Amino acid sequence: MSDELTKDAIDSQLFHDLDAEASATEIESLCMQCHKNGMTRLLLTRIPHFKSVILMAFECTHCGLKNNEVQSGESIQEYGLVHQLRCTSKADLNRQIVRNNTASISIPEFEFTAPPATNSTLTTAEGLISRFIEDLAADQDQRKEAAPEVYQAIEVLLEKLRNALLLPEEDGETESPHAFIMVVDDPTGNSYVENLCAPKHDPKLAIRQFRRTREQMIQMGLLNAEADESQWSEREKELVGQGRRTNLRKEMEAAKKVMQAVREASEANEIMTFPANCSSCNMPGDTRMQMVDIPHFQEVIIMSTTCEHCGFKSNEVKCGGAISDKAKRITLIIEDKDDLSRDILKSETSAFKIPELDLDMYAGTLGGRFTTIEGLLRQVHDELDRRIPFLEGDSAVAERRQRFLQFLSRLEEAADGKRFPLTLTLDDPMAHSYIQNIYAPDPDPNMTIEEYERTFEENEDLGLNDMIVENYDQSANTEAA
C-alpha cells in the first residue's frame, strides 16, 4: 500500500525517523550487578526504510556495567517468516541481520540450532556465529572434566563454526568447502536478512511465509495454553488452521454478501463506509469502498483509508469474481507516452517486471493497484526509495547505494517518458490483472496475453489445493461432527 505522512503527523507519533537530532529518554534504573542505581536510555525510532525499533542502553557509573539491546516496536505480522541465506563468501558473512528475540537460528550442515534469544539484536551473519562460538566455548574447561563426551562433541561443532568464518573474499568457480546455509526462523515475522541485490531478487536469499504452530502461538500469547482444543474459540481455531474447510462455506457466503452490498451502493452512486483501525497508529477510522466495472474485464472493489489522527493514507484494489482455471501472463511493449497513460490493474497476486530497467517485483509487492502505467512506475519508485533497508546511514555500502540510486534514476526517467521501448510483463496466477487495450475490441498489436496451467506450488501458495469445491457441505458437517 502507498502511504503519506505529513510532518505534523510524524511529530505526533511515538516512533520517529533516526537522525542526529534524535534524543533519548533517560530513566534511572537498578543495576543487577551492584544493586545500585544506573541509567537506562531509551530511543524509539525507525530504521531507515525498515521498521520501528526500541533501542535500549544501560550504564552503571558505580560498577561500570554496560548493556544494550534492540527490541522490535512492530506488531506481530500475519505470518511467520523463514529466511534461508546461503553463505559462500565474506560478503555474505557481512550481511546485516535484524534478529528478533523470538527468532531461532539454525545451520543444517552443522546440525546446530540456537533457540530464541533473551533480547533482539542488530548484527551480521559473522557476528551471530562469533557469538555462538563465544557462548559454546565459555564452559568447555568444566565440561572436559565433568562430561568428556559432551566436551568432544562441542569441540567438533566449534571447529565447524570457526571454519565457517574462513570463507573466501569472493565467490570462485568452485564453492568453498566451508559454505553453509543459515536459517532465521521467526514466528512473529519481524526478523530481517539484508538483500545485497535490492531491489532485485537475491539468488542466495530465500524468504518463505508460514502459518504458526500451536506451540508458537502459545509462546507468543495468541492462544490460551490452559484450554484444550475443544475450548478454543473460532478465532483460535482459524489461527492454527483448524476449521479451514469447515468455515469455507461461511467465508464464501460472507464474501458474497459484502460484494452484493458494495455493488448495490455503487449502483446507487454511493460510497460504502465501514469502521477499521489505522494500520499505522491503530486508531479507529473509516475505510471507503466502491465497486468499479472495468470495460472488457471485470468488476473490482477499490478501498481507500485516510487516518485523521496520524495522516496515514492507503488505497488498495480487490478483485471479485471466480478463480480462473488458468494463470495469465500479459506482455506489453511500451513505445511512447500514450502507452504510459494506459490503465493497469495489478492484483495482489501478480508479479511484474521490466527487463530494460532491471525491475523484477514478486507477487504481493505493492498489493493490488488500479492506476496507469506511469502511476505504477512512480508508486514503485516511491515505495523502493522509502522501504529498502540498510541503504542509508552508517550501515550503507557506498557502491550498493550508488547502484540503487542509478536504478531509481532509470525508473524515474521511464515514468517521465524518457526511456523507450520498455517491455512490461504482468504474471498473475489468479488471472485477475489487466492492461487496457486501446484498440478494443480489436487486438492490440503491442500486447500479448498467454494463459498457462498453474504449478502445484502456485496452487499451494494460493490455498487452492486444500479447497473443496464439490460436496463441501457434507465434508463440513463430517469434520464438525
Short mmCIF file of C-alpha atoms in Angstrom, two decimals:
data_model
loop_
_atom_site.label_atom_id
_atom_site.label_comp_id
_atom_site.label_asym_id
_atom_site.label_seq_id
_atom_site.Cartn_x
_atom_site.Cartn_y
_atom_site.Cartn_z
CA MET A 1 0.00 0.00 0.00
CA SER A 2 1.08 3.60 -0.53
CA ASP A 3 1.30 5.88 2.46
CA GLU A 4 1.79 9.56 3.11
CA LEU A 5 2.74 11.07 6.45
CA THR A 6 2.83 14.81 6.99
CA LYS A 7 5.48 16.36 9.23
CA ASP A 8 2.93 17.24 11.90
CA ALA A 9 1.64 13.68 11.87
CA ILE A 10 5.17 12.25 12.22
CA ASP A 11 5.91 14.55 15.17
CA SER A 12 2.80 13.33 16.94
CA GLN A 13 3.78 9.68 16.64
CA LEU A 14 5.70 7.62 19.13
CA PHE A 15 8.40 6.41 16.72
CA HIS A 16 10.49 8.93 14.78
CA ASP A 17 12.97 8.55 11.93
CA LEU A 18 16.54 8.01 13.10
CA ASP A 19 18.71 11.13 12.73
CA ALA A 20 21.44 13.05 14.51
CA GLU A 21 18.94 15.22 16.40
CA ALA A 22 17.01 12.27 17.85
CA SER A 23 17.01 12.46 21.64
CA ALA A 24 16.83 9.51 24.02
CA THR A 25 14.68 9.23 27.13
CA GLU A 26 16.72 8.68 30.30
CA ILE A 27 15.33 6.53 33.12
CA GLU A 28 17.07 5.80 36.41
CA SER A 29 17.03 2.03 36.94
CA LEU A 30 18.54 -0.67 39.17
CA CYS A 31 21.88 -2.24 38.25
CA MET A 32 21.57 -6.02 38.52
CA GLN A 33 25.30 -6.40 39.29
CA CYS A 34 25.95 -3.97 42.15
CA HIS A 35 22.29 -3.25 43.03
CA LYS A 36 22.81 0.50 42.84
CA ASN A 37 21.03 2.88 40.51
CA GLY A 38 22.30 3.26 36.95
CA MET A 39 20.92 5.00 33.88
CA THR A 40 18.86 3.46 31.05
CA ARG A 41 18.48 5.38 27.79
CA LEU A 42 15.54 4.58 25.51
CA LEU A 43 15.23 5.63 21.89
CA LEU A 44 12.07 4.80 19.96
CA THR A 45 12.98 5.12 16.31
CA ARG A 46 12.59 3.75 12.82
CA ILE A 47 15.46 2.11 10.94
CA PRO A 48 15.53 3.88 7.54
CA HIS A 49 13.28 2.04 5.06
CA PHE A 50 12.62 -0.74 7.58
CA LYS A 51 10.66 -0.98 10.83
CA SER A 52 10.13 0.64 14.20
CA VAL A 53 12.56 -0.48 16.89
CA ILE A 54 13.27 0.29 20.55
CA LEU A 55 16.95 0.90 21.33
CA MET A 56 17.93 0.47 24.97
CA ALA A 57 21.32 1.19 26.57
CA PHE A 58 22.11 0.75 30.28
CA GLU A 59 25.22 2.04 32.07
CA CYS A 60 26.13 1.91 35.76
CA THR A 61 28.63 4.54 36.93
CA HIS A 62 29.26 2.61 40.15
CA CYS A 63 30.47 -0.77 38.83
CA GLY A 64 30.92 0.03 35.14
CA LEU A 65 28.35 -2.48 33.88
CA LYS A 66 27.09 -1.71 30.36
CA ASN A 67 24.38 -3.41 28.39
CA ASN A 68 22.42 -2.62 25.23
CA GLU A 69 19.70 -4.36 23.27
CA VAL A 70 17.20 -3.84 20.49
CA GLN A 71 13.51 -4.74 20.66
CA SER A 72 11.03 -4.70 17.83
CA GLY A 73 8.42 -1.97 18.00
CA GLU A 74 6.31 -3.70 15.38
CA SER A 75 3.14 -5.67 15.91
CA ILE A 76 3.13 -9.41 15.20
CA GLN A 77 2.83 -9.99 11.46
CA GLU A 78 0.09 -12.07 9.88
CA TYR A 79 2.53 -14.87 9.01
CA GLY A 80 5.86 -16.06 10.33
CA LEU A 81 8.96 -15.68 8.15
CA VAL A 82 11.86 -18.01 7.36
CA HIS A 83 15.00 -16.50 5.79
CA GLN A 84 17.45 -19.00 4.25
CA LEU A 85 20.83 -17.45 3.50
CA ARG A 86 23.47 -19.31 1.52
CA CYS A 87 26.86 -18.10 2.81
CA THR A 88 29.72 -18.69 0.34
CA SER A 89 31.92 -15.58 0.71
CA LYS A 90 32.93 -12.80 3.11
CA ALA A 91 30.26 -10.55 1.62
CA ASP A 92 27.61 -12.97 2.88
CA LEU A 93 29.14 -13.01 6.37
CA ASN A 94 28.94 -9.20 6.39
CA ARG A 95 25.20 -9.12 5.65
CA GLN A 96 23.28 -7.26 8.31
CA ILE A 97 20.64 -9.20 10.22
CA VAL A 98 17.85 -7.96 12.45
CA ARG A 99 17.26 -10.88 14.82
CA ASN A 100 14.07 -10.54 16.83
CA ASN A 101 14.16 -12.19 20.26
CA THR A 102 11.58 -14.72 19.03
CA ALA A 103 13.78 -15.94 16.15
CA SER A 104 15.76 -19.18 16.20
CA ILE A 105 18.96 -19.56 14.16
CA SER A 106 19.98 -22.88 12.61
CA ILE A 107 22.77 -24.18 10.37
CA PRO A 108 21.60 -27.54 8.98
CA GLU A 109 25.06 -28.58 7.72
CA PHE A 110 26.41 -28.39 11.28
CA GLU A 111 23.25 -29.88 12.88
CA PHE A 112 23.20 -26.73 15.00
CA THR A 113 20.20 -24.74 16.25
CA ALA A 114 20.23 -21.72 18.55
CA PRO A 115 16.90 -21.14 20.33
CA PRO A 116 15.24 -17.70 20.59
CA ALA A 117 17.39 -15.19 22.48
CA THR A 118 16.58 -13.09 25.53
CA ASN A 119 16.80 -9.87 23.51
CA SER A 120 16.75 -8.66 19.94
CA THR A 121 19.94 -7.70 18.13
CA LEU A 122 21.09 -5.84 15.03
CA THR A 123 24.21 -7.69 13.87
CA THR A 124 25.75 -9.58 10.93
CA ALA A 125 25.97 -13.25 9.99
CA GLU A 126 29.58 -13.22 11.16
CA GLY A 127 28.54 -11.54 14.41
CA LEU A 128 25.97 -14.26 15.11
CA ILE A 129 28.47 -17.07 14.51
CA SER A 130 31.10 -15.33 16.65
CA ARG A 131 28.56 -15.03 19.46
CA PHE A 132 27.70 -18.73 19.16
CA ILE A 133 31.41 -19.62 19.37
CA GLU A 134 31.86 -17.42 22.43
CA ASP A 135 28.85 -18.91 24.24
CA LEU A 136 29.72 -22.54 23.45
CA ALA A 137 33.40 -22.14 24.43
CA ALA A 138 32.62 -20.43 27.75
CA ASP A 139 32.32 -23.59 29.92
CA GLN A 140 34.45 -26.03 27.96
CA ASP A 141 37.06 -26.40 30.72
CA GLN A 142 34.39 -27.59 33.18
CA ARG A 143 32.82 -29.89 30.58
CA LYS A 144 36.19 -31.52 29.84
CA GLU A 145 36.34 -32.76 33.42
CA ALA A 146 32.67 -33.43 34.10
CA ALA A 147 31.41 -34.69 30.72
CA PRO A 148 34.21 -35.59 28.26
CA GLU A 149 31.77 -36.84 25.59
CA VAL A 150 29.83 -33.57 25.61
CA TYR A 151 33.12 -31.65 25.57
CA GLN A 152 34.30 -33.53 22.49
CA ALA A 153 31.00 -33.05 20.63
CA ILE A 154 31.06 -29.31 21.29
CA GLU A 155 34.71 -29.11 20.17
CA VAL A 156 33.73 -30.66 16.83
CA LEU A 157 30.92 -28.10 16.48
CA LEU A 158 33.23 -25.23 17.44
CA GLU A 159 35.70 -26.31 14.76
CA LYS A 160 32.92 -26.18 12.14
CA LEU A 161 31.78 -22.74 13.29
CA ARG A 162 35.33 -21.36 13.24
CA ASN A 163 35.85 -22.72 9.72
CA ALA A 164 32.61 -21.03 8.67
CA LEU A 165 34.32 -17.68 9.28
CA LEU A 166 37.13 -18.60 6.82
CA LEU A 167 35.09 -18.12 3.66
CA PRO A 168 36.92 -16.56 0.67
CA GLU A 169 36.65 -12.86 -0.13
CA GLU A 170 34.75 -13.57 -3.35
CA ASP A 171 32.92 -16.49 -4.91
CA GLY A 172 35.13 -18.65 -7.12
CA GLU A 173 34.43 -21.21 -9.81
CA THR A 174 34.06 -23.87 -7.14
CA GLU A 175 32.18 -23.35 -3.88
CA SER A 176 34.16 -23.20 -0.65
CA PRO A 177 34.07 -26.43 1.41
CA HIS A 178 33.13 -24.26 4.40
CA ALA A 179 29.98 -22.81 2.73
CA PHE A 180 26.80 -23.21 4.74
CA ILE A 181 23.14 -22.20 4.95
CA MET A 182 21.94 -20.01 7.83
CA VAL A 183 18.22 -20.20 8.59
CA VAL A 184 16.48 -17.41 10.53
CA ASP A 185 13.07 -18.68 11.65
CA ASP A 186 10.87 -16.01 13.26
CA PRO A 187 7.20 -16.79 14.03
CA THR A 188 6.45 -13.07 14.55
CA GLY A 189 7.72 -12.17 11.05
CA ASN A 190 9.81 -9.29 12.45
CA SER A 191 13.33 -10.50 11.64
CA TYR A 192 15.23 -9.47 8.51
CA VAL A 193 18.28 -10.52 6.48
CA GLU A 194 19.93 -7.95 4.20
CA ASN A 195 19.35 -8.33 0.46
CA LEU A 196 22.60 -7.45 -1.35
CA CYS A 197 20.85 -7.26 -4.73
CA ALA A 198 17.98 -4.96 -3.70
CA PRO A 199 15.61 -4.18 -5.25
CA LYS A 200 16.10 -7.33 -7.36
CA HIS A 201 15.88 -10.90 -6.12
CA ASP A 202 18.93 -12.13 -4.20
CA PRO A 203 19.90 -15.61 -5.52
CA LYS A 204 21.47 -16.51 -2.17
CA LEU A 205 18.48 -15.46 -0.06
CA ALA A 206 15.16 -17.33 0.04
CA ILE A 207 12.21 -15.98 2.06
CA ARG A 208 9.18 -18.10 2.92
CA GLN A 209 6.00 -17.32 4.85
CA PHE A 210 4.41 -19.93 7.10
CA ARG A 211 1.45 -20.44 9.40
CA ARG A 212 2.39 -20.63 13.05
CA THR A 213 2.09 -23.83 15.04
CA ARG A 214 0.01 -24.15 18.19
CA GLU A 215 3.15 -24.14 20.36
CA GLN A 216 4.45 -20.98 18.72
CA MET A 217 1.13 -19.21 19.24
CA ILE A 218 1.05 -20.19 22.90
CA GLN A 219 4.60 -18.81 23.37
CA MET A 220 3.54 -15.56 21.68
CA GLY A 221 0.42 -15.26 23.85
CA LEU A 222 -2.02 -15.70 20.96
CA LEU A 223 -3.57 -18.88 22.40
CA ASN A 224 -4.61 -19.91 25.89
CA ALA A 225 -2.25 -22.70 26.96
CA GLU A 226 -4.62 -23.88 29.70
CA ALA A 227 -7.57 -24.53 27.35
CA ASP A 228 -7.79 -27.73 25.31
CA GLU A 229 -8.77 -27.74 21.63
CA SER A 230 -12.47 -28.24 22.37
CA GLN A 231 -12.50 -24.96 24.33
CA TRP A 232 -10.82 -22.85 21.65
CA SER A 233 -12.77 -20.03 20.13
CA GLU A 234 -13.49 -19.88 16.40
CA ARG A 235 -10.74 -17.27 16.04
CA GLU A 236 -8.21 -19.54 17.79
CA LYS A 237 -9.16 -22.44 15.53
CA GLU A 238 -8.62 -20.25 12.48
CA LEU A 239 -5.22 -19.18 13.78
CA VAL A 240 -3.93 -22.76 13.89
CA GLY A 241 -5.57 -23.69 10.60
CA GLN A 242 -8.39 -25.79 12.08
CA GLY A 243 -11.83 -25.45 10.60
CA ARG A 244 -10.31 -24.17 7.34
CA ARG A 245 -12.61 -26.38 5.31
CA THR A 246 -15.42 -26.21 7.84
CA ASN A 247 -15.56 -22.43 7.63
CA LEU A 248 -15.06 -22.25 3.86
CA ARG A 249 -18.76 -22.05 3.07
CA LYS A 250 -19.31 -19.35 5.72
CA GLU A 251 -16.41 -17.34 4.32
CA MET A 252 -17.74 -17.65 0.77
CA GLU A 253 -21.24 -16.62 1.83
CA ALA A 254 -19.85 -13.64 3.79
CA ALA A 255 -17.76 -12.57 0.78
CA LYS A 256 -20.83 -12.76 -1.47
CA LYS A 257 -22.80 -10.56 0.95
CA VAL A 258 -20.01 -7.96 1.02
CA MET A 259 -19.78 -7.95 -2.79
CA GLN A 260 -23.55 -7.58 -3.08
CA ALA A 261 -23.65 -4.71 -0.56
CA VAL A 262 -20.84 -2.86 -2.35
CA ARG A 263 -22.49 -3.47 -5.74
CA GLU A 264 -25.83 -2.07 -4.54
CA ALA A 265 -24.11 1.00 -3.08
CA SER A 266 -22.17 1.58 -6.30
CA GLU A 267 -25.30 1.27 -8.45
CA ALA A 268 -26.87 3.98 -6.30
CA ASN A 269 -23.72 6.15 -6.76
CA GLU A 270 -22.98 5.80 -3.07
CA ILE A 271 -19.69 5.03 -1.35
CA MET A 272 -19.83 2.28 1.26
CA THR A 273 -18.08 3.12 4.53
CA PHE A 274 -17.17 0.79 7.39
CA PRO A 275 -15.08 1.25 10.56
CA ALA A 276 -11.48 -0.03 10.64
CA ASN A 277 -8.33 0.64 12.64
CA CYS A 278 -5.44 2.56 11.07
CA SER A 279 -2.58 0.20 10.14
CA SER A 280 -0.05 2.88 11.14
CA CYS A 281 -1.25 4.19 14.54
CA ASN A 282 -4.07 1.67 15.25
CA MET A 283 -6.56 4.46 15.92
CA PRO A 284 -10.17 3.93 14.77
CA GLY A 285 -11.11 5.38 11.40
CA ASP A 286 -13.16 4.73 8.27
CA THR A 287 -12.44 2.73 5.13
CA ARG A 288 -14.37 3.62 1.96
CA MET A 289 -15.26 1.09 -0.69
CA GLN A 290 -16.75 1.32 -4.15
CA MET A 291 -17.14 -1.14 -7.00
CA VAL A 292 -15.82 -0.18 -10.44
CA ASP A 293 -16.63 -2.02 -13.66
CA ILE A 294 -13.51 -2.14 -15.86
CA PRO A 295 -14.58 -2.37 -19.54
CA HIS A 296 -13.74 -5.68 -21.25
CA PHE A 297 -12.55 -7.13 -17.93
CA GLN A 298 -14.45 -7.49 -14.66
CA GLU A 299 -15.68 -5.70 -11.55
CA VAL A 300 -13.17 -4.69 -8.86
CA ILE A 301 -13.51 -3.11 -5.44
CA ILE A 302 -11.43 -0.01 -4.69
CA MET A 303 -10.75 0.62 -0.98
CA SER A 304 -9.36 3.84 0.45
CA THR A 305 -8.38 4.76 4.02
CA THR A 306 -7.35 8.13 5.43
CA CYS A 307 -6.46 8.43 9.13
CA GLU A 308 -7.46 11.73 10.73
CA HIS A 309 -5.12 11.09 13.67
CA CYS A 310 -1.73 10.41 12.04
CA GLY A 311 -2.35 11.38 8.40
CA PHE A 312 -1.73 7.87 7.03
CA LYS A 313 -3.31 7.25 3.62
CA SER A 314 -3.69 3.98 1.79
CA ASN A 315 -5.56 2.55 -1.17
CA GLU A 316 -5.94 -0.95 -2.47
CA VAL A 317 -7.83 -2.89 -5.12
CA LYS A 318 -9.58 -6.23 -4.57
CA CYS A 319 -10.73 -8.32 -7.50
CA GLY A 320 -14.08 -10.09 -7.41
CA GLY A 321 -15.41 -12.97 -9.42
CA ALA A 322 -14.48 -16.62 -9.70
CA ILE A 323 -10.97 -18.04 -9.65
CA SER A 324 -9.74 -18.65 -13.18
CA ASP A 325 -8.89 -22.20 -14.26
CA LYS A 326 -5.57 -20.98 -15.64
CA ALA A 327 -2.96 -18.36 -14.85
CA LYS A 328 -2.41 -15.39 -17.16
CA ARG A 329 0.69 -13.58 -18.40
CA ILE A 330 0.28 -10.18 -20.10
CA THR A 331 3.20 -8.61 -22.00
CA LEU A 332 3.06 -5.04 -23.33
CA ILE A 333 5.65 -3.22 -25.45
CA ILE A 334 5.68 0.43 -24.27
CA GLU A 335 6.72 2.63 -27.20
CA ASP A 336 5.55 6.16 -26.35
CA LYS A 337 3.93 8.37 -23.73
CA ASP A 338 0.45 7.29 -24.84
CA ASP A 339 1.26 3.79 -23.63
CA LEU A 340 2.20 5.20 -20.21
CA SER A 341 -1.39 6.51 -19.95
CA ARG A 342 -2.95 3.06 -20.28
CA ASP A 343 -5.00 1.86 -17.31
CA ILE A 344 -3.46 -1.07 -15.47
CA LEU A 345 -4.84 -3.31 -12.75
CA LYS A 346 -2.12 -5.15 -10.84
CA SER A 347 -3.75 -7.61 -8.47
CA GLU A 348 -2.22 -8.52 -5.13
CA THR A 349 -1.21 -11.94 -6.53
CA SER A 350 0.54 -10.53 -9.59
CA ALA A 351 4.29 -10.28 -10.19
CA PHE A 352 5.61 -7.81 -12.77
CA LYS A 353 8.90 -7.00 -14.40
CA ILE A 354 10.54 -4.62 -16.86
CA PRO A 355 13.89 -6.13 -18.00
CA GLU A 356 15.16 -2.87 -19.54
CA LEU A 357 15.03 -1.27 -16.07
CA ASP A 358 16.28 -4.36 -14.17
CA LEU A 359 12.93 -4.27 -12.37
CA ASP A 360 11.55 -7.59 -11.14
CA MET A 361 8.87 -7.43 -8.43
CA TYR A 362 7.45 -10.54 -6.82
CA ALA A 363 3.79 -11.29 -6.19
CA GLY A 364 2.36 -9.29 -3.29
CA THR A 365 4.59 -6.26 -3.84
CA LEU A 366 2.53 -3.05 -3.52
CA GLY A 367 -0.67 -5.08 -3.00
CA GLY A 368 -3.48 -4.50 -5.50
CA ARG A 369 -3.33 -1.31 -7.57
CA PHE A 370 -5.61 0.23 -10.22
CA THR A 371 -3.80 3.13 -11.85
CA THR A 372 -1.94 3.99 -15.07
CA ILE A 373 1.39 2.52 -16.14
CA GLU A 374 3.02 5.86 -15.35
CA GLY A 375 1.35 5.90 -11.94
CA LEU A 376 2.50 2.35 -11.20
CA LEU A 377 6.11 3.21 -12.07
CA ARG A 378 6.03 6.24 -9.78
CA GLN A 379 4.50 4.20 -6.94
CA VAL A 380 7.23 1.56 -7.33
CA HIS A 381 9.84 4.35 -7.25
CA ASP A 382 8.41 5.91 -4.10
CA GLU A 383 7.98 2.58 -2.28
CA LEU A 384 11.51 1.40 -3.04
CA ASP A 385 13.00 4.78 -2.17
CA ARG A 386 11.37 4.64 1.26
CA ARG A 387 11.41 0.98 2.20
CA ILE A 388 14.65 -0.74 1.15
CA PRO A 389 16.61 -1.32 4.41
CA PHE A 390 20.30 -0.62 5.06
CA LEU A 391 20.85 1.72 2.11
CA GLU A 392 21.13 4.86 4.24
CA GLY A 393 23.08 5.82 7.34
CA ASP A 394 26.26 4.27 8.73
CA SER A 395 25.31 0.78 7.56
CA ALA A 396 25.10 1.73 3.88
CA VAL A 397 27.71 0.40 1.43
CA ALA A 398 28.63 3.23 -0.95
CA GLU A 399 28.83 1.07 -4.08
CA ARG A 400 25.49 -0.63 -3.44
CA ARG A 401 23.87 2.68 -2.52
CA GLN A 402 25.12 4.25 -5.79
CA ARG A 403 23.86 1.30 -7.82
CA PHE A 404 20.46 1.61 -6.19
CA LEU A 405 20.30 5.36 -6.88
CA GLN A 406 21.08 4.69 -10.54
CA PHE A 407 18.24 2.19 -10.64
CA LEU A 408 15.84 4.75 -9.14
CA SER A 409 17.01 7.29 -11.71
CA ARG A 410 16.21 4.88 -14.58
CA LEU A 411 12.80 4.22 -13.04
CA GLU A 412 12.06 7.94 -12.83
CA GLU A 413 13.16 8.52 -16.42
CA ALA A 414 10.81 5.75 -17.55
CA ALA A 415 7.89 7.33 -15.67
CA ASP A 416 8.74 10.71 -17.26
CA GLY A 417 8.62 9.17 -20.76
CA LYS A 418 12.35 9.46 -21.45
CA ARG A 419 13.13 5.74 -21.90
CA PHE A 420 11.65 3.71 -24.75
CA PRO A 421 10.96 0.99 -25.64
CA LEU A 422 10.11 -0.93 -22.47
CA THR A 423 8.69 -4.42 -22.03
CA LEU A 424 6.19 -4.71 -19.16
CA THR A 425 5.13 -8.20 -18.10
CA LEU A 426 2.34 -8.96 -15.60
CA ASP A 427 2.32 -12.59 -14.43
CA ASP A 428 -0.77 -13.41 -12.38
CA PRO A 429 -1.57 -16.99 -11.26
CA MET A 430 -5.13 -15.86 -10.41
CA ALA A 431 -5.62 -14.12 -13.81
CA HIS A 432 -7.01 -11.04 -12.04
CA SER A 433 -4.67 -8.49 -13.64
CA TYR A 434 -5.43 -6.28 -16.62
CA ILE A 435 -3.79 -3.79 -19.02
CA GLN A 436 -6.02 -1.52 -21.09
CA ASN A 437 -6.34 -2.39 -24.77
CA ILE A 438 -6.54 0.99 -26.50
CA TYR A 439 -7.56 -0.75 -29.74
CA ALA A 440 -10.51 -2.63 -28.19
CA PRO A 441 -12.45 -4.51 -29.38
CA ASP A 442 -9.69 -5.21 -31.95
CA PRO A 443 -6.49 -6.96 -30.84
CA ASP A 444 -3.65 -4.79 -29.54
CA PRO A 445 -0.54 -5.21 -31.75
CA ASN A 446 1.78 -4.34 -28.83
CA MET A 447 0.19 -6.65 -26.27
CA THR A 448 0.22 -10.45 -25.95
CA ILE A 449 -1.86 -12.44 -23.48
CA GLU A 450 -0.90 -16.01 -22.58
CA GLU A 451 -2.78 -18.50 -20.45
CA TYR A 452 -0.94 -21.37 -18.78
CA GLU A 453 -1.52 -24.07 -16.17
CA ARG A 454 -0.64 -23.20 -12.59
CA THR A 455 2.01 -25.32 -10.89
CA PHE A 456 1.30 -27.32 -7.75
CA GLU A 457 3.41 -24.85 -5.73
CA GLU A 458 1.38 -21.89 -7.03
CA ASN A 459 -1.88 -23.64 -6.12
CA GLU A 460 -0.44 -24.41 -2.69
CA ASP A 461 0.52 -20.78 -2.09
CA LEU A 462 -2.98 -19.69 -3.11
CA GLY A 463 -4.63 -22.29 -0.87
CA LEU A 464 -6.33 -23.99 -3.82
CA ASN A 465 -5.02 -27.49 -3.14
CA ASP A 466 -6.98 -27.68 0.13
CA MET A 467 -10.15 -26.18 -1.30
CA ILE A 468 -13.17 -28.49 -1.60
CA VAL A 469 -15.44 -27.42 -4.45
CA GLU A 470 -17.71 -30.47 -4.58
CA ASN A 471 -19.92 -31.80 -1.76
CA TYR A 472 -18.27 -29.41 0.69
CA ASP A 473 -21.48 -29.29 2.74
CA GLN A 474 -21.07 -32.96 3.58
CA SER A 475 -17.35 -32.54 4.28
CA ALA A 476 -18.01 -29.59 6.58
CA ASN A 477 -20.65 -31.49 8.53
CA THR A 478 -18.38 -34.56 8.84
CA GLU A 479 -15.44 -32.52 10.17
CA ALA A 480 -17.67 -30.54 12.53
CA ALA A 481 -19.01 -33.79 13.96
#
